[in-house]
C-alpha cells in the first residue's frame, strides 16, 4: 500500500513538473541574461523526467504543490530574451532545435556522400544561413512580383495575379486564404474552401476595439507600415499616406470578419456554394481567372467560410481605386516575404510583430530561424533524419501501448459516469473505440523530390517548397480523404486531437526527455506523456468543459 502511494505521488509530481513554467510577467522580471554562444548538438541532450533539482523542498506541498514541484525549475530557467514565455515544453523545443541544427549543419557542410533527403535539407539550410548572399540580393527576389502589381491596369486583373501568388505564399496574407479541407458534412471527402483573411494584425479586434491600448497598437502599426514601405523604396510622405490607406482597407475587411469566438462555431464556418453562386455574390472578383491561375481542379462547389467577408471584399473592389489596391497588395507582398529578405526587413518586422505585439525582447539567432523554416517547408524530409536518430521502433511501441492503456482507463470512467445516460455512453464508447493513435511519424513519408532546392536562392527555395505544398493541397480537392496524413511534423514538440479525423497525434519531438523518458520507469512517463494523452482524448468528448444547465445541474 505504501508503494502504491509512492507511485501515485511520483505520477502527480511528474504530471505537474511537465508544465513547469509561466508566461512572461509584466516587465519580464524573470528574463535570462544574454546566453553564452551556442553551438549545434551532435547528441540529443538528456534531461531526466523526474529531476529533484526542479523541486523547491522549502515549500509545503500541502499548501503550494506547484511551487514544491516546480520552484527549482522556475529559479533555474529564467525567460530567454528571444521568447515570450518559457516552460518545460519550450525548453525541450529549444533543445530540439539545437539538435536539429547539428543535423542540418552536418548535411549542409557535406556536398558529397549525402542521401537525397540530406541533400535537400542541407542545401535549404545552407541557403538560409548564407546571410551575405541574402543581403546582396536585397529586394531583388520580390521585385518582379512588385512590378506585376505596378503593371495592373484594372481591378479585374487582381484575381489572376492573386491566384499565382497564393501558390507561392502560405496563409491568408493576400486578401483571403484558399485551399482544401475535409468536408464537415461528408468526412470521407475533401472539398475546396475559401477563408477570410487579408489582415496583418493578429485578429479583427485589433482594428475595431477603442480602448487606449488598441489605439496605441494601431498608431504603432501605422509607423511600422511607413518604415517598411520606405525600406521598399517609397519616399517618406508617400509611405505615410499609403500606410493610412492600408489600415483603412484592412479595417473594412476586419469589420466583415468572424470574431475569434465565432470561428470556433462549426456552423458559422460552413457555407457550401457553387462557384457560379459565389461569382454572382461577388461579381467584381473574377473567380474563373483566379482558379485558372492557381490551377484549382474543375469542381463545381466549395465551402465559403464566411460569405459576408467575401461580399465586403467585392464591395471594396468596386469602391476602391486601382491605386489603393496596388498599395494594399504591394504591402502584403512585402509583409509576407519580409522574414526571407535582407536584415533591415527582418528586423523591422520583428520589432513590431514580435517585440511590440508579443513582448519578445530579442529576435532568435539566424540558425534557429533557419531550423524552423526547414521544418516548415521540408518537414517530413527533416523528420526522416530526426526520427532515425532519436525515435526507435521500441519507443514507438511503448508509447502506443501507453495510449491504449489510457484509452482503456477512459472507457472505465465513461462506464461509471452517473451524469451520462446509457444512450450517450454507447455513442461515447463507439467514438473512443474508433480513435486512431498516430505516434512518432507518418506511415508514409512525403516525397519532396520534385522541389528544386538551390544553395544560393533562399527565397526561391521558400517559394518552390510553398508552391509544392499548395499544389499538393489543391490536388486533394474532389478526392477521398487521406486519413494517414499528419498536421504536424515529426520534430514538433506538441500534440493534438483532430475532431474530424477522430485521431490523436504525438510527434516524435514531444516524446523526448523529460516529457517521455525511456530511462525511467513507467510512473513519471504516465505522469508526463500519459497526462498529455489523456488531455488530448478529452478533446474528443468535451471541447468546452462539462456543461451545466440553468439550474446548475450537469
XYZ file of C-alpha atoms in Angstrom:
554
model
C 0.000 0.000 0.000
C 2.875 2.364 0.813
C 4.445 1.589 -2.567
C 1.141 2.393 -4.327
C 1.018 5.808 -2.696
C 4.603 6.440 -3.729
C 3.690 5.656 -7.329
C 0.688 7.979 -7.129
C 2.941 10.728 -5.728
C 5.528 10.263 -8.489
C 2.811 10.354 -11.173
C 1.319 13.533 -9.665
C 4.721 15.186 -9.266
C 5.714 14.272 -12.839
C 2.404 15.486 -14.229
C 2.877 18.893 -12.645
C 6.581 19.046 -13.488
C 5.667 18.580 -17.160
C 4.015 22.005 -17.151
C 6.579 23.899 -15.069
C 6.864 27.439 -16.368
C 4.760 30.536 -16.848
C 4.027 33.303 -19.358
C 6.258 36.339 -19.210
C 5.317 38.534 -16.228
C 4.794 42.279 -16.519
C 8.188 43.836 -17.030
C 9.716 40.413 -17.736
C 11.374 40.337 -14.300
C 12.450 36.718 -14.783
C 14.309 37.320 -18.037
C 17.590 35.486 -18.526
C 20.862 37.333 -19.086
C 22.306 37.129 -22.594
C 23.066 33.453 -23.247
C 26.587 32.223 -23.997
C 27.480 31.454 -27.588
C 25.510 28.423 -28.707
C 26.715 25.546 -30.801
C 24.868 22.747 -32.601
C 24.339 19.492 -30.714
C 25.617 16.187 -32.048
C 23.697 14.187 -29.434
C 20.214 14.884 -28.095
C 20.541 16.379 -24.568
C 19.229 14.219 -21.749
C 17.030 15.775 -19.068
C 15.510 13.258 -16.655
C 11.737 13.123 -16.412
C 11.889 13.433 -12.642
C 14.650 15.789 -11.509
C 14.847 16.707 -7.819
C 16.675 19.915 -8.787
C 13.384 21.136 -10.276
C 11.716 20.978 -6.857
C 11.623 23.523 -4.055
C 11.586 21.469 -0.888
C 11.279 24.566 1.258
C 7.672 24.857 0.050
C 4.904 22.956 1.843
C 3.351 20.591 -0.739
C 0.065 20.688 1.168
C -0.079 24.477 0.692
C 1.544 25.032 -2.735
C 2.257 21.797 -4.560
C 3.148 23.676 -7.753
C 5.951 25.580 -6.031
C 7.068 22.389 -4.319
C 7.260 20.640 -7.720
C 8.495 23.496 -9.910
C 10.131 26.121 -7.698
C 13.654 24.970 -8.540
C 12.880 24.829 -12.246
C 11.494 28.367 -12.259
C 14.566 29.663 -10.432
C 16.988 27.912 -12.769
C 15.144 28.678 -16.014
C 14.551 32.418 -16.480
C 12.770 33.502 -19.654
C 15.229 33.760 -22.574
C 15.199 37.145 -24.325
C 14.023 35.583 -27.611
C 10.912 34.039 -26.008
C 7.542 35.473 -24.934
C 7.092 32.729 -22.324
C 9.068 29.762 -21.047
C 8.187 26.316 -19.746
C 9.265 22.679 -19.965
C 7.774 22.325 -23.446
C 9.544 25.456 -24.654
C 12.879 24.322 -23.243
C 12.533 20.900 -24.876
C 11.641 22.596 -28.174
C 14.764 24.742 -27.834
C 16.969 21.705 -27.127
C 15.304 20.032 -30.094
C 16.174 22.947 -32.367
C 19.829 22.820 -31.301
C 19.939 19.120 -32.105
C 18.286 19.730 -35.488
C 20.858 22.463 -36.040
C 23.539 19.810 -35.724
C 21.718 17.521 -38.173
C 21.283 20.336 -40.696
C 24.760 21.768 -40.363
C 26.225 18.337 -40.986
C 24.021 17.902 -44.063
C 24.891 21.399 -45.310
C 28.640 21.100 -44.799
C 28.939 17.971 -46.960
C 28.478 18.205 -50.714
C 29.144 14.527 -51.451
C 28.093 11.228 -49.918
C 24.624 12.544 -48.996
C 21.231 10.912 -49.303
C 18.534 12.679 -51.320
C 16.917 13.837 -48.072
C 20.207 15.139 -46.665
C 20.893 16.987 -49.910
C 17.554 18.801 -49.837
C 17.519 19.796 -46.175
C 21.245 20.585 -46.192
C 21.111 22.830 -49.254
C 17.993 24.613 -47.962
C 19.734 25.274 -44.632
C 22.907 26.431 -46.396
C 20.925 28.954 -48.461
C 19.027 30.188 -45.396
C 22.168 30.756 -43.339
C 24.023 32.497 -46.194
C 23.274 35.981 -44.873
C 25.829 37.666 -47.120
C 24.046 36.437 -50.239
C 20.642 37.408 -48.846
C 21.897 40.921 -48.052
C 23.396 41.242 -51.504
C 20.080 40.388 -53.176
C 18.105 42.978 -51.152
C 14.652 43.490 -52.705
C 15.551 41.691 -55.935
C 13.825 38.372 -55.053
C 10.389 40.085 -54.906
C 10.903 42.894 -57.377
C 9.417 41.047 -60.363
C 6.170 40.447 -58.494
C 6.071 44.054 -57.295
C 6.466 45.102 -60.920
C 3.491 42.912 -61.824
C 1.376 44.876 -59.335
C 2.543 48.142 -60.883
C 1.564 46.825 -64.318
C -2.065 46.090 -63.364
C -4.447 48.218 -65.417
C -7.763 47.159 -63.869
C -9.061 45.683 -60.617
C -10.438 42.851 -62.765
C -6.837 41.661 -63.172
C -6.291 41.249 -59.436
C -7.874 37.780 -59.339
C -5.417 36.249 -61.835
C -2.415 37.860 -60.135
C -3.668 36.670 -56.753
C -4.128 33.090 -57.933
C -0.439 32.789 -58.797
C 0.675 34.452 -55.555
C -1.462 32.172 -53.394
C 0.536 29.229 -54.714
C 3.830 30.700 -53.513
C 2.715 32.377 -50.261
C 1.268 30.389 -47.377
C -1.607 31.511 -45.225
C -4.140 34.268 -45.756
C -1.817 37.281 -46.022
C -3.014 38.171 -49.514
C -6.669 39.149 -49.229
C -8.043 35.688 -48.332
C -6.992 32.077 -47.966
C -7.814 29.240 -50.348
C -7.157 25.526 -50.058
C -8.685 22.134 -49.392
C -10.346 20.723 -46.296
C -12.199 17.707 -45.046
C -15.907 18.173 -45.769
C -17.532 18.802 -42.385
C -20.759 17.135 -43.594
C -19.132 14.274 -45.501
C -15.957 13.340 -43.657
C -14.799 10.925 -46.352
C -14.387 13.666 -48.958
C -12.047 16.621 -49.490
C -13.509 19.880 -50.787
C -12.295 23.301 -51.877
C -12.529 26.078 -49.298
C -12.085 29.854 -49.177
C -11.305 31.605 -45.878
C -11.468 35.154 -44.581
C -8.077 36.876 -44.358
C -6.262 39.904 -45.686
C -5.339 41.314 -42.258
C -1.848 41.953 -40.915
C -2.701 42.375 -37.233
C -3.430 39.121 -35.365
C -7.206 39.471 -35.069
C -10.136 41.619 -36.185
C -10.454 43.125 -32.700
C -7.078 44.846 -33.064
C -8.723 47.046 -35.698
C -12.066 47.635 -34.011
C -11.543 47.979 -30.252
C -11.451 51.553 -28.984
C -9.561 51.167 -25.701
C -6.314 53.095 -25.239
C -4.057 50.055 -25.746
C -5.722 49.122 -29.046
C -5.409 52.672 -30.341
C -1.757 52.735 -29.330
C -1.118 49.490 -31.241
C -2.786 50.887 -34.367
C -0.634 54.016 -34.158
C 2.484 51.865 -33.887
C 1.236 49.739 -36.768
C 0.995 52.851 -38.943
C 4.581 53.674 -38.025
C 5.642 50.146 -38.908
C 3.851 50.273 -42.256
C 5.549 53.550 -43.084
C 9.006 52.211 -42.211
C 8.545 49.031 -44.228
C 7.343 50.913 -47.296
C 10.315 53.255 -47.009
C 12.635 50.242 -46.896
C 10.947 49.142 -50.127
C 11.864 52.453 -51.735
C 8.897 54.771 -51.082
C 9.561 58.412 -50.093
C 8.547 59.203 -46.507
C 5.448 61.266 -47.385
C 4.157 58.685 -49.854
C 4.797 55.845 -47.408
C 2.871 57.650 -44.659
C -0.145 58.187 -46.912
C -0.020 54.595 -48.134
C 0.074 53.331 -44.540
C -3.234 55.045 -43.768
C -4.799 53.569 -46.910
C -3.680 50.068 -45.918
C -5.037 50.393 -42.379
C -8.338 51.732 -43.717
C -8.722 48.838 -46.171
C -7.799 46.208 -43.574
C -10.266 47.749 -41.120
C -13.067 47.380 -43.676
C -12.196 43.690 -44.078
C -11.961 43.263 -40.298
C -15.495 44.586 -39.835
C -16.797 41.794 -42.078
C -14.693 39.072 -40.418
C -15.815 36.485 -37.885
C -14.688 37.034 -34.310
C -12.276 34.609 -32.679
C -15.180 33.052 -30.765
C -17.346 32.761 -33.889
C -14.525 30.961 -35.681
C -14.906 28.140 -33.144
C -18.520 27.583 -34.182
C -18.586 24.952 -36.965
C -21.992 26.111 -38.194
C -20.678 29.635 -38.784
C -17.725 28.299 -40.768
C -19.548 26.080 -43.255
C -21.392 27.591 -46.219
C -21.253 25.382 -49.266
C -21.808 27.290 -52.500
C -21.339 26.604 -56.174
C -18.656 28.687 -57.841
C -21.424 30.133 -60.004
C -23.325 31.266 -56.914
C -20.154 32.731 -55.386
C -19.445 34.607 -58.614
C -22.989 36.014 -58.547
C -22.486 37.256 -54.968
C -19.050 38.716 -55.755
C -19.266 39.950 -59.369
C -16.202 42.198 -59.084
C -13.809 39.323 -58.359
C -13.060 37.143 -61.382
C -13.190 33.637 -59.912
C -12.599 31.885 -63.248
C -9.357 33.814 -63.735
C -8.329 33.076 -60.145
C -8.985 29.332 -60.496
C -7.099 29.136 -63.781
C -4.057 30.958 -62.387
C -3.974 28.850 -59.213
C -4.583 25.573 -61.044
C -7.632 24.719 -58.944
C -9.273 21.459 -60.079
C -12.503 21.640 -62.020
C -15.103 21.201 -59.276
C -18.447 22.934 -59.073
C -18.661 23.887 -55.394
C -16.662 24.952 -52.361
C -17.046 25.879 -48.712
C -17.011 29.640 -48.240
C -16.087 30.061 -44.591
C -17.831 33.412 -44.125
C -19.842 34.744 -47.055
C -20.206 38.333 -45.713
C -16.412 38.680 -45.767
C -16.270 37.940 -49.487
C -19.203 40.246 -50.119
C -17.265 43.010 -48.355
C -14.227 42.165 -50.466
C -16.412 42.564 -53.544
C -17.681 45.894 -52.226
C -14.120 47.141 -51.709
C -13.136 46.053 -55.216
C -15.961 48.198 -56.554
C -15.400 51.245 -54.350
C -11.625 51.439 -54.034
C -9.397 52.849 -56.722
C -6.872 50.723 -58.559
C -4.141 52.820 -56.918
C -5.446 51.878 -53.454
C -5.479 48.220 -54.377
C -1.927 48.391 -55.693
C -0.881 49.941 -52.380
C -2.637 47.214 -50.399
C -1.258 44.316 -52.493
C 2.236 45.773 -52.520
C 2.288 45.959 -48.729
C 1.017 42.421 -48.238
C 3.528 41.003 -50.688
C 6.349 42.726 -48.794
C 4.911 41.705 -45.413
C 4.557 38.032 -46.369
C 8.151 37.880 -47.631
C 9.817 40.090 -45.013
C 11.257 37.183 -42.941
C 13.134 35.957 -46.021
C 14.564 39.282 -47.195
C 17.543 41.342 -46.015
C 18.217 42.146 -42.366
C 16.521 45.545 -42.429
C 13.171 43.940 -43.355
C 13.636 41.099 -40.877
C 14.465 43.470 -38.025
C 11.618 45.906 -38.674
C 9.101 43.076 -38.981
C 10.354 41.540 -35.731
C 10.286 44.868 -33.874
C 6.572 45.304 -34.491
C 5.072 41.814 -34.717
C 7.179 40.164 -32.005
C 8.559 42.893 -29.755
C 5.617 45.307 -29.758
C 2.769 42.797 -30.020
C 4.195 39.871 -28.023
C 6.811 41.374 -25.734
C 9.726 39.348 -27.142
C 12.879 41.325 -26.465
C 15.268 39.779 -28.965
C 14.957 38.015 -32.292
C 16.070 34.409 -32.471
C 19.539 33.812 -33.906
C 19.661 33.072 -37.606
C 20.352 29.365 -37.166
C 17.235 28.932 -35.044
C 15.001 30.631 -37.586
C 16.514 28.555 -40.378
C 15.809 25.324 -38.494
C 12.196 26.467 -38.214
C 11.975 27.273 -41.932
C 13.342 23.854 -42.927
C 10.830 22.196 -40.607
C 8.027 24.285 -42.081
C 8.891 23.756 -45.754
C 10.508 20.285 -45.800
C 9.187 18.951 -42.512
C 8.850 15.289 -43.363
C 12.269 15.236 -45.030
C 13.801 16.730 -41.887
C 11.588 14.367 -39.899
C 13.149 11.319 -41.544
C 16.644 12.418 -40.484
C 15.377 13.268 -36.986
C 13.458 10.053 -36.363
C 16.401 7.920 -37.495
C 18.479 9.412 -34.668
C 16.082 9.820 -31.732
C 12.943 7.697 -32.100
C 13.384 3.952 -32.138
C 10.686 1.411 -33.083
C 10.758 0.255 -29.442
C 9.903 3.748 -28.202
C 7.068 3.964 -30.726
C 5.682 0.635 -29.481
C 5.906 1.649 -25.806
C 4.027 4.882 -26.492
C 1.342 3.052 -28.470
C 0.875 0.670 -25.534
C 0.557 3.598 -23.119
C -2.084 5.244 -25.323
C -4.128 2.025 -25.455
C -3.967 1.605 -21.679
C -5.121 5.190 -21.077
C -7.975 4.669 -23.526
C -8.964 1.565 -21.566
C -8.963 3.631 -18.362
C -11.124 6.249 -20.076
C -13.552 3.514 -21.116
C -13.951 2.508 -17.485
C -14.504 6.138 -16.495
C -17.207 6.574 -19.134
C -18.980 3.422 -17.999
C -19.019 4.630 -14.396
C -20.320 8.159 -15.049
C -23.559 8.888 -13.239
C -24.440 12.031 -15.218
C -24.324 10.391 -18.664
C -27.291 8.296 -19.808
C -26.960 4.869 -21.403
C -27.504 6.026 -24.998
C -24.862 8.740 -24.670
C -22.427 6.264 -23.118
C -22.850 3.921 -26.071
C -22.036 6.740 -28.503
C -19.075 7.877 -26.393
C -17.647 4.341 -26.277
C -18.217 3.932 -30.006
C -16.199 7.075 -30.635
C -13.480 6.063 -28.173
C -13.075 2.661 -29.819
C -12.571 4.225 -33.248
C -9.919 6.765 -32.221
C -6.715 6.286 -34.211
C -3.405 6.799 -32.417
C -0.691 8.363 -34.567
C 2.631 8.043 -32.793
C 6.007 9.476 -33.777
C 5.827 9.859 -37.557
C 3.664 9.043 -40.590
C 3.477 5.545 -42.025
C 4.280 7.014 -45.451
C 6.827 9.807 -45.878
C 6.113 12.764 -48.135
C 8.192 12.883 -51.318
C 9.813 16.298 -51.945
C 11.987 15.138 -54.848
C 10.194 17.478 -57.288
C 11.118 20.568 -55.231
C 14.197 22.309 -56.618
C 16.467 23.475 -53.794
C 19.412 25.765 -54.586
C 22.215 26.679 -52.176
C 22.213 30.315 -53.375
C 18.493 31.107 -53.625
C 16.830 31.217 -50.206
C 13.565 32.966 -51.093
C 13.340 30.900 -54.265
C 13.576 27.758 -52.146
C 10.802 29.046 -49.881
C 8.571 29.812 -52.865
C 9.182 26.486 -54.602
C 8.575 24.498 -51.423
C 5.436 26.539 -50.716
C 4.187 26.029 -54.263
C 4.752 22.291 -53.907
C 2.645 22.225 -50.741
C -0.055 24.495 -52.214
C -0.397 22.310 -55.292
C -0.446 19.197 -53.088
C -3.286 20.655 -51.029
C -5.262 21.764 -54.100
C -4.723 18.349 -55.654
C -6.784 16.778 -52.876
C -9.964 18.596 -53.924
C -12.689 16.221 -55.049
C -10.768 13.150 -53.871
C -11.296 10.737 -50.958
C -9.743 11.801 -47.665
C -6.239 10.595 -46.822
C -6.539 9.525 -43.184
C -2.846 8.803 -42.882
C -1.806 12.432 -43.202
C -0.362 14.364 -40.265
C -0.904 18.020 -39.344
C 2.445 18.344 -37.525
C 5.977 17.415 -38.495
C 7.841 14.669 -36.574
C 10.259 17.056 -34.757
C 7.387 19.169 -33.346
C 7.167 19.452 -29.547
C 3.388 19.394 -29.370
C 0.402 17.078 -29.750
C -3.182 17.421 -30.963
C -6.561 15.783 -31.354
C -8.254 16.126 -34.760
C -12.040 16.182 -34.230
C -12.942 15.417 -37.840
C -10.413 12.620 -38.257
C -11.010 11.360 -34.690
C -7.321 10.729 -34.101
C -4.706 11.796 -31.572
C -1.274 12.745 -32.834
C 2.001 12.623 -30.899
C 5.063 13.610 -32.960
C 8.444 12.157 -32.038
C 9.542 15.613 -30.841
C 7.158 15.582 -27.875
C 8.183 12.032 -26.935
C 11.678 13.001 -25.747
C 13.062 13.516 -22.223
C 11.920 14.993 -19.939
C 8.354 14.575 -21.265
C 8.939 10.921 -22.117
C 11.985 9.270 -20.592
C 12.789 5.691 -21.662
C 15.443 5.516 -18.938
C 12.811 5.950 -16.226
C 10.180 3.505 -15.050
C 6.535 3.922 -16.046
C 5.383 6.223 -13.213
C 6.932 9.540 -14.412
C 6.147 8.739 -18.036
C 2.492 8.171 -17.230
C 2.517 11.411 -15.254
C 4.024 13.384 -18.139
C 3.145 11.910 -21.526
C 0.298 9.866 -20.089
C -1.333 13.030 -18.826
C -0.956 14.602 -22.272
C -2.559 11.572 -23.923
C -5.484 11.849 -21.525
C -5.742 15.574 -22.232
C -5.917 15.025 -25.998
C -8.502 12.267 -25.563
C -10.824 14.578 -23.630
C -10.890 16.945 -26.627
C -12.842 14.279 -28.462
C -15.665 14.411 -25.940
C -15.893 17.874 -24.422
C -14.051 20.783 -26.025
C -15.525 23.412 -23.712
C -15.608 21.719 -20.301
C -18.517 19.989 -18.610
C -21.680 21.956 -19.256
C -24.299 22.952 -16.667
C -27.939 23.768 -17.233
C -29.709 26.875 -15.931
C -30.235 25.185 -12.527
C -26.552 24.324 -12.132
C -27.004 20.618 -12.856
C -24.626 18.630 -15.049
